[in-house]
Amino acid sequence: MSSDQVHAGNLTVTLRDAVRAPADAAKARLAEDGAAARLAARDATLWGPEAEAEAAVRLGWVDLPRTSRALLPELDRLVAEKRAAGLDHVVLAGMGGSSLAPEVITATRGAELTTLDTTDPQQVGRAIADRLATTVLVVSSKSGGTVETDSHRRAYEQAFTDAGIDPAERIVVVTDPGSPLAELAAERGYRTVLADPEVGGRYSALTAFGLVPSALAGVDVASLLDEADALVPSLSADSGNPALELGAALGGFTGHDKVVLAGATPVGLGDWIEQLVAESTGKSGRGLLPVVVEAAAAPGFTPAPDTHLVAFAESGTPQVELADTLVSGPLGAQFLAWEYATAVAGRLLGIDPFNQPNVQESKDNTKALLERAGDGPLPAGTPLLVDGAIEVYSADVALLEGAKDVGDVLTTLLRAVPEAGYLAVMAYLDRVGDAAAADLRPVLAARTPRPVTFGWGPRFLHSTGQYHKGGPQNGVFLQITGDVVADLPVPDRPYTFGRLQMAQALGDLGALSDRGRPAVRLHLRDRAAGLARLRQALEQLEA
């Protein structure tokens, strides 16, 4: 299998034969429009008149390798202050773009960071109970009104106060200028670092959102900017531009709209790319579906006519036998290259890569459910069947007609996936305590030729949730919820974390059902027993 490489700075993109010709054709179209130079110059007209207003205030990421250096002295002072106070346990409360990049940065650089991007009361409670005496909490929200992050802040404020600790000594806020969170932080004396308001959340890896928690955790964030800056000189060129090459491969490989992401390093990069690509392109009934797999030769991965396998690595050429596209380079360069490539793919796909028109819908559904229910039970419905510790629910009763157990339910869902479709597993559970839920993805993938994605709820609502509702109508959805053993109140709010989590699950399921997407909810009355039964039922299905 032959291949061609494009290298600049510290990044190499390699395209195999299958994608070479369509990528070259896409690059020719981009060159005719001067797209590379226009993007590097922050030309907001690249994505058409309907996207221009949004793009005009969302292109600050292009210059971040240099503009973010202004933050470094402030970060040095902040880190020194917190270290002098003996605060060495860093907790990040943030969702989507506010949490995914710092998680990748710290994991790749070998630093410890506790990420709270969940409403599961067991996971939140465990974090609060861990080393509170030496904890510094980073509250990170671009809008300043993210319900999950607001709930985390409230819970930690209460915990600090109960322990005789002044929250102002422990809380660092990262937000946009003028946000409600910025105003609250000023009132309460919280240390605040303001981010660039002209950078959207999913493009914010090299802003304060990515750098503040990473620096507090002990990462040399200046090196990230150096790695990204090495790529900058190539970004305005029509040739010798690996980021343009990647964008042409993503957006120009017509008919290959399932992008399978494989790679062990940088650690967790696939999850960050997933949000960037899904939320940027999944709209107007089209888009690219990222599918993060466990390894380059993940169990159950079968190349399909609509699948584009992309492998990534920090250095050297990742050896992936089936990969169509290979991206090699350090983390800072990867961040900038993927952001650039996603913007280029948006141009080729004819969509606005900076808006997220369907993200708000599930949030509105959650709020409405909580308000309508008041103090009463949430409208969870009546189970269609019960199999041991698992209750089965679906708004589409006909979908599961004749199903007698969980094995029948899974068989029905797998058969419901259309020829060009995919299966999404959405687990509203404890990402740590219920980690076995993620192991279901490769087992399911081994039993269908179609792609299978996995997301932790509500985290994925800020990621693939946009694609599920705004992208092509070819998804089938398996939602997993679970009983809460020890709930946790959200201070000064009329709901607990467990109630909020269930309302988010039901709200999102309602949004999918309203669109006619086949969807089933499995509720685990006992989480460990339910996951074990689910795994057993899966293994009994024929591969």
XYZ file of C-alpha atoms in Angstrom:
543
model
C 0.000 0.000 0.000
C 1.636 3.240 -1.092
C 1.324 6.569 0.691
C 2.308 10.213 0.468
C 3.509 12.379 3.357
C 3.182 16.101 3.966
C 5.400 17.494 6.708
C 5.822 20.960 8.187
C 7.213 22.109 11.502
C 6.702 19.109 13.771
C 3.613 17.538 12.169
C 3.344 14.858 9.490
C 0.163 13.781 7.713
C 0.276 10.637 5.621
C -2.485 9.733 3.160
C -2.894 6.242 1.735
C -3.995 5.537 -1.841
C -7.717 5.350 -1.051
C -7.936 8.922 0.169
C -5.135 10.486 -1.896
C -7.124 11.319 -5.044
C -10.230 12.763 -3.340
C -8.054 14.781 -0.964
C -6.068 16.196 -3.881
C -9.288 17.173 -5.649
C -10.528 18.863 -2.480
C -7.216 20.716 -2.092
C -7.474 21.955 -5.674
C -10.902 23.443 -4.911
C -9.546 25.026 -1.743
C -6.577 26.469 -3.612
C -8.869 28.063 -6.209
C -10.608 29.874 -3.357
C -7.391 30.789 -1.561
C -8.856 29.036 1.470
C -5.581 28.361 3.309
C -4.401 31.978 3.251
C -7.887 33.252 4.050
C -8.254 30.955 7.056
C -4.823 31.921 8.394
C -5.906 35.565 8.004
C -9.165 34.864 9.918
C -11.453 35.531 6.933
C -14.993 35.028 8.292
C -16.516 34.780 4.804
C -15.047 31.319 4.121
C -18.184 29.438 5.193
C -20.782 31.536 3.402
C -23.015 34.470 4.346
C -25.146 32.513 6.848
C -22.075 31.574 8.896
C -20.235 34.875 8.591
C -21.557 36.565 11.737
C -20.695 33.547 13.909
C -17.312 33.007 12.274
C -16.389 36.662 12.746
C -16.275 36.139 16.523
C -14.958 32.557 16.560
C -11.589 32.636 14.766
C -9.339 33.725 17.594
C -7.954 30.166 17.873
C -5.883 30.716 14.725
C -3.537 33.052 16.628
C -3.507 31.319 20.030
C 0.028 29.849 19.809
C 1.216 33.443 20.098
C -1.581 35.395 21.804
C -1.898 32.929 24.690
C 1.692 33.625 25.726
C 0.379 36.730 27.470
C -1.202 34.367 30.024
C 2.066 32.706 31.046
C 3.275 35.221 33.679
C -0.178 35.205 35.327
C -0.201 31.402 35.337
C 3.274 31.299 36.887
C 2.085 33.541 39.733
C -1.119 31.530 40.212
C 0.723 28.209 40.355
C 3.318 29.560 42.801
C 0.590 30.958 45.055
C -1.374 27.696 45.220
C 1.739 25.568 45.695
C 2.884 27.840 48.545
C -0.504 27.253 50.168
C 0.027 23.479 49.935
C -2.721 22.937 47.371
C -1.608 20.084 45.142
C -4.895 18.305 44.326
C -6.429 19.971 41.264
C -10.107 19.376 40.482
C -11.593 20.697 37.246
C -15.319 21.365 37.070
C -16.130 21.846 33.395
C -17.958 20.326 30.461
C -17.029 19.657 26.842
C -14.456 22.118 25.587
C -13.765 23.223 29.149
C -12.706 19.764 30.317
C -11.590 17.572 27.425
C -8.413 19.451 26.464
C -7.026 19.725 30.033
C -7.765 16.041 30.517
C -5.717 15.179 27.410
C -2.920 17.613 28.310
C -2.448 16.307 31.843
C -2.767 12.640 30.884
C -0.235 13.046 28.076
C 2.208 15.000 30.242
C 1.850 12.638 33.219
C 0.186 15.137 35.581
C -2.704 14.399 37.935
C -6.068 16.084 37.351
C -9.486 15.108 38.692
C -12.068 15.974 36.056
C -15.703 16.534 37.009
C -17.767 16.464 33.824
C -20.655 14.472 35.260
C -23.807 14.821 37.315
C -23.548 11.320 38.749
C -23.803 11.819 42.546
C -21.498 8.906 43.307
C -18.718 10.322 41.135
C -19.194 13.883 42.398
C -19.330 12.764 46.022
C -16.170 10.700 45.651
C -14.291 13.693 44.217
C -15.381 16.023 47.027
C -14.328 13.483 49.665
C -10.858 13.153 48.148
C -8.152 15.362 49.733
C -10.449 18.353 50.282
C -7.861 19.914 52.613
C -5.381 20.275 49.739
C -7.821 20.808 46.845
C -7.897 23.736 44.448
C -11.059 23.793 42.326
C -11.034 25.228 38.804
C -14.570 26.235 37.799
C -14.484 26.471 34.030
C -17.394 27.638 31.854
C -17.377 29.833 28.760
C -21.014 30.865 29.066
C -20.882 30.952 32.845
C -24.261 29.254 33.046
C -23.511 25.560 32.437
C -25.822 23.699 34.835
C -23.403 20.854 35.564
C -20.512 23.188 36.375
C -22.732 25.497 38.419
C -23.856 22.462 40.448
C -20.246 21.375 41.046
C -19.331 24.874 42.227
C -22.221 24.948 44.671
C -21.358 21.533 46.093
C -17.705 22.446 46.603
C -18.528 25.817 48.118
C -20.668 24.017 50.672
C -17.996 21.387 51.341
C -15.263 24.000 51.801
C -17.465 26.068 54.122
C -18.456 23.033 56.194
C -14.761 22.202 56.591
C -13.961 25.734 57.808
C -12.224 26.659 54.547
C -12.826 29.968 52.773
C -13.930 29.069 49.210
C -12.178 32.214 47.946
C -8.853 30.618 48.876
C -9.576 27.497 46.854
C -11.653 28.381 43.794
C -10.184 29.593 40.512
C -12.634 30.638 37.798
C -12.027 30.464 34.056
C -14.720 32.113 31.944
C -15.394 34.719 29.283
C -15.467 38.436 30.104
C -18.882 39.615 31.262
C -20.357 36.162 31.867
C -22.605 35.513 34.890
C -19.798 33.410 36.353
C -17.330 36.290 35.986
C -19.744 38.545 37.851
C -20.280 35.998 40.627
C -16.520 35.439 40.945
C -15.947 39.176 41.336
C -18.617 39.384 44.050
C -17.134 36.492 46.026
C -13.478 37.292 45.535
C -12.597 34.226 43.477
C -9.381 34.334 41.497
C -10.464 34.711 37.852
C -8.655 34.168 34.559
C -10.573 35.490 31.565
C -10.443 33.598 28.280
C -10.452 34.913 24.725
C -14.145 35.545 23.934
C -13.477 35.063 20.208
C -12.747 31.353 20.601
C -15.548 28.779 20.807
C -15.447 26.146 23.519
C -14.350 23.213 21.393
C -11.534 25.271 19.811
C -10.280 26.468 23.201
C -7.520 23.936 23.990
C -4.787 26.585 23.853
C -6.772 29.272 25.701
C -7.123 29.747 29.442
C -9.621 26.865 29.444
C -6.892 24.408 28.517
C -3.908 26.120 30.113
C -5.094 27.138 33.611
C -6.004 23.693 35.016
C -3.079 22.075 33.212
C -0.594 24.558 34.657
C -2.008 24.114 38.162
C -1.592 20.363 37.727
C 2.103 20.873 36.974
C 2.288 20.908 33.175
C 4.742 23.153 31.326
C 2.052 24.779 29.184
C 4.532 27.046 27.384
C 5.805 23.921 25.626
C 2.315 23.300 24.233
C 2.302 26.753 22.691
C 5.778 26.137 21.289
C 4.598 22.884 19.667
C 1.603 24.619 18.085
C 3.646 27.630 17.008
C 5.999 25.419 14.984
C 3.047 24.612 12.716
C 1.896 28.205 12.194
C 4.181 29.190 9.257
C 2.693 26.437 7.076
C -0.981 27.278 7.680
C -1.343 29.912 4.966
C 0.166 27.710 2.233
C -1.660 25.656 -0.403
C 1.099 23.034 -0.398
C 3.368 21.664 2.286
C 0.544 22.285 4.755
C -0.228 19.118 6.771
C -3.237 20.671 8.520
C -4.767 21.536 5.133
C -3.985 17.987 3.987
C -5.882 16.579 6.972
C -8.844 18.884 6.383
C -9.002 17.888 2.714
C -8.944 14.222 3.702
C -11.742 14.671 6.256
C -14.008 16.847 4.147
C -13.120 15.603 0.681
C -13.298 11.822 1.162
C -16.848 11.769 -0.188
C -19.039 8.964 1.061
C -16.737 8.226 4.014
C -18.568 10.082 6.766
C -17.709 7.745 9.678
C -14.278 8.805 10.962
C -12.790 6.052 13.109
C -10.125 7.486 15.438
C -7.328 5.212 16.658
C -4.238 5.991 18.681
C -2.690 5.464 22.112
C -0.841 8.788 22.301
C -1.438 11.629 22.901
C -3.502 10.016 25.678
C -7.218 10.668 25.228
C -6.792 12.754 22.077
C -9.524 10.750 20.328
C -12.133 11.964 22.832
C -11.102 15.580 22.267
C -11.208 15.152 18.470
C -14.599 13.477 18.809
C -16.141 16.579 20.347
C -14.412 18.948 17.927
C -15.489 17.070 14.792
C -18.963 15.916 15.876
C -20.133 19.251 17.263
C -18.565 21.225 14.417
C -19.886 19.158 11.486
C -22.999 17.307 12.716
C -25.803 19.603 11.611
C -28.232 20.311 8.780
C -28.708 16.555 8.303
C -25.068 15.878 7.440
C -21.642 15.724 9.019
C -18.749 13.495 10.050
C -19.345 10.945 12.813
C -16.210 10.352 14.920
C -15.905 6.819 16.328
C -13.239 6.478 19.022
C -11.896 2.929 19.233
C -9.776 1.340 21.927
C -6.820 0.527 19.679
C -5.751 0.660 16.059
C -6.894 -2.932 15.611
C -9.860 -2.635 17.950
C -11.980 -5.770 18.346
C -14.937 -5.617 16.052
C -13.532 -2.952 13.756
C -14.403 -3.880 10.213
C -13.673 -1.421 7.401
C -16.885 -0.415 5.685
C -17.483 1.520 2.462
C -18.402 4.661 4.421
C -15.576 4.407 7.002
C -12.439 6.545 7.129
C -9.836 5.200 9.592
C -7.568 7.938 10.971
C -4.663 7.077 13.265
C -2.672 9.515 15.374
C 0.532 9.444 17.408
C 2.829 11.866 19.209
C 6.001 11.060 17.288
C 7.052 8.808 14.457
C 4.570 7.337 12.011
C 1.837 5.344 13.742
C 1.876 1.840 12.318
C -1.757 1.107 11.578
C -2.265 -1.478 8.894
C -5.720 -0.377 7.736
C -5.453 3.390 8.274
C -6.331 5.725 5.397
C -4.857 8.781 7.127
C -2.068 9.007 9.700
C -1.301 12.110 11.792
C 1.966 12.294 13.717
C 3.159 15.125 15.931
C 3.257 16.515 19.495
C 0.104 17.465 21.351
C 0.214 21.236 20.833
C 0.592 20.792 17.081
C -2.163 18.158 17.038
C -4.582 20.556 18.737
C -3.978 23.335 16.205
C -3.915 20.992 13.200
C -7.214 19.317 14.067
C -8.913 22.665 14.700
C -7.677 23.969 11.348
C -8.616 20.729 9.582
C -12.114 20.763 11.068
C -12.667 24.321 9.871
C -11.461 23.281 6.401
C -13.746 20.232 6.424
C -16.646 22.527 7.303
C -15.875 24.596 4.224
C -15.871 21.476 2.023
C -19.069 20.104 3.596
C -20.911 23.409 3.276
C -21.655 23.839 6.991
C -20.869 26.383 9.693
C -18.201 24.709 11.861
C -18.651 27.164 14.727
C -22.300 26.904 15.737
C -24.119 24.098 17.578
C -27.833 24.573 16.864
C -29.036 21.379 18.557
C -27.013 21.399 21.776
C -29.480 23.631 23.594
C -32.443 21.331 22.947
C -31.561 18.675 25.519
C -30.757 21.411 28.063
C -34.195 22.928 27.538
C -35.828 19.496 27.861
C -34.001 18.893 31.144
C -35.106 22.214 32.578
C -38.718 21.649 31.500
C -38.802 18.152 33.026
C -37.519 19.409 36.374
C -39.966 22.306 36.420
C -42.996 20.206 35.461
C -42.215 17.459 37.947
C -41.705 19.847 40.863
C -41.319 17.699 43.969
C -42.934 14.703 42.298
C -41.352 11.815 40.394
C -39.812 12.390 36.991
C -41.806 10.915 34.070
C -39.630 7.838 33.624
C -42.460 5.733 32.152
C -43.318 2.082 32.666
C -40.827 -0.659 31.786
C -41.759 -2.779 28.776
C -39.963 -5.734 30.361
C -37.689 -6.555 33.287
C -34.693 -8.877 33.037
C -33.071 -9.383 36.426
C -31.581 -6.056 37.514
C -32.441 -4.394 34.192
C -35.630 -2.513 33.324
C -36.236 -1.847 29.620
C -37.960 1.343 28.399
C -38.759 2.733 24.960
C -41.161 5.352 23.659
C -41.492 3.175 20.537
C -43.335 0.126 21.883
C -43.476 -1.464 18.433
C -39.661 -1.400 18.227
C -39.376 -4.050 20.943
C -42.486 -6.055 20.137
C -41.874 -9.713 20.959
C -38.709 -9.086 22.977
C -38.587 -11.347 26.025
C -35.238 -10.424 27.584
C -32.253 -8.104 27.249
C -30.680 -10.359 24.637
C -33.742 -9.893 22.412
C -33.591 -6.124 22.980
C -29.942 -5.954 21.928
C -30.599 -8.123 18.879
C -33.458 -5.831 17.859
C -31.316 -2.708 18.210
C -28.438 -4.172 16.213
C -30.813 -5.177 13.426
C -32.379 -1.715 13.434
C -29.118 -0.007 12.442
C -29.491 0.970 8.776
C -26.906 0.181 6.125
C -25.296 3.621 6.387
C -26.059 4.083 10.087
C -24.467 3.626 13.491
C -25.257 2.532 17.046
C -24.613 4.959 19.926
C -24.280 3.805 23.535
C -24.967 6.606 26.039
C -24.210 5.772 29.679
C -25.541 8.105 32.388
C -23.480 6.375 35.048
C -20.397 6.796 37.226
C -17.446 7.038 34.843
C -15.130 5.599 37.508
C -17.296 3.246 39.553
C -19.191 1.956 36.519
C -16.201 1.924 34.163
C -17.212 -1.537 32.924
C -19.947 0.157 30.882
C -17.313 1.387 28.414
C -16.258 -2.212 27.790
C -19.624 -2.803 26.119
C -18.615 -0.793 23.029
C -16.107 -3.246 21.523
C -18.352 -6.209 22.359
C -21.251 -4.590 20.534
C -18.947 -3.561 17.672
C -17.945 -7.199 17.211
C -21.590 -8.039 16.553
C -22.375 -5.534 13.810
C -20.559 -4.313 10.683
C -21.725 -0.781 11.523
C -19.812 1.703 13.726
C -20.559 1.776 17.458
C -19.874 4.873 19.547
C -19.795 5.231 23.328
C -20.365 8.339 25.436
C -20.662 9.119 29.137
C -23.699 11.242 29.916
C -24.109 14.136 30.259
C -20.567 14.671 28.967
C -21.409 13.546 25.427
C -24.243 16.108 25.225
C -21.467 18.677 24.781
C -19.882 16.503 22.084
C -21.590 13.898 19.904
C -24.978 15.013 21.252
C -25.034 17.688 18.540
C -24.394 15.105 15.817
C -27.006 12.667 17.170
C -29.731 15.267 16.742
C -28.406 17.494 13.953
C -26.610 14.974 11.744
C -27.981 12.356 9.336
C -31.032 10.489 10.614
C -29.380 7.071 10.662
C -28.506 6.521 14.322
C -29.861 3.921 16.740
C -29.501 4.706 20.439
C -28.958 2.611 23.564
C -29.158 4.671 26.741
C -28.121 3.230 30.112
C -29.172 4.748 33.440
C -28.865 3.406 36.983
C -30.289 3.610 40.480
C -28.524 5.962 42.865
C -27.491 4.479 46.214
C -26.318 7.696 47.887
C -27.644 10.913 46.364
C -26.080 14.322 46.811
C -27.939 17.632 47.132
C -27.182 20.591 44.893
C -27.056 23.466 47.396
C -29.720 26.149 46.922
C -31.345 24.206 44.089
C -34.610 22.236 44.229
C -32.984 19.049 42.930
C -30.221 16.608 43.749
C -27.410 15.491 41.475
C -29.187 12.159 40.941
C -32.422 13.881 39.954
C -30.580 16.226 37.608
C -28.765 13.281 36.019
C -32.015 11.402 35.381
C -33.714 14.531 34.006
C -30.809 14.979 31.582
C -31.103 11.373 30.433
C -34.858 11.577 29.949
C -34.598 14.974 28.273
C -32.077 13.743 25.730
C -34.009 10.548 25.089
C -37.078 12.684 24.436
C -35.177 14.815 21.923
C -34.119 11.673 20.043
C -37.592 10.110 20.159
C -39.175 13.330 18.886
C -36.984 12.964 15.799
C -38.033 9.371 15.235
C -34.646 7.947 16.169
C -34.910 4.328 17.429
C -33.980 4.558 21.116
C -34.094 2.245 24.126
C -33.274 2.967 27.767
C -31.914 0.236 29.991
C -32.229 1.139 33.668
C -29.983 -0.743 36.089
C -31.738 -1.257 39.425
C -28.397 -2.557 40.670
C -25.531 -1.126 38.641
C -22.952 -3.888 39.061
C -25.486 -6.690 38.586
C -27.123 -4.905 35.662
C -23.843 -4.355 33.830
C -22.875 -7.986 34.418
C -26.216 -9.165 33.001
C -25.855 -6.854 30.030
C -22.365 -8.152 29.280
C -23.608 -11.746 29.629
C -26.477 -11.109 27.212
C -24.083 -9.549 24.707
C -21.627 -12.414 24.850
C -24.441 -14.869 24.196
C -25.281 -13.125 20.921
C -23.655 -14.454 17.798
C -20.734 -12.374 16.580
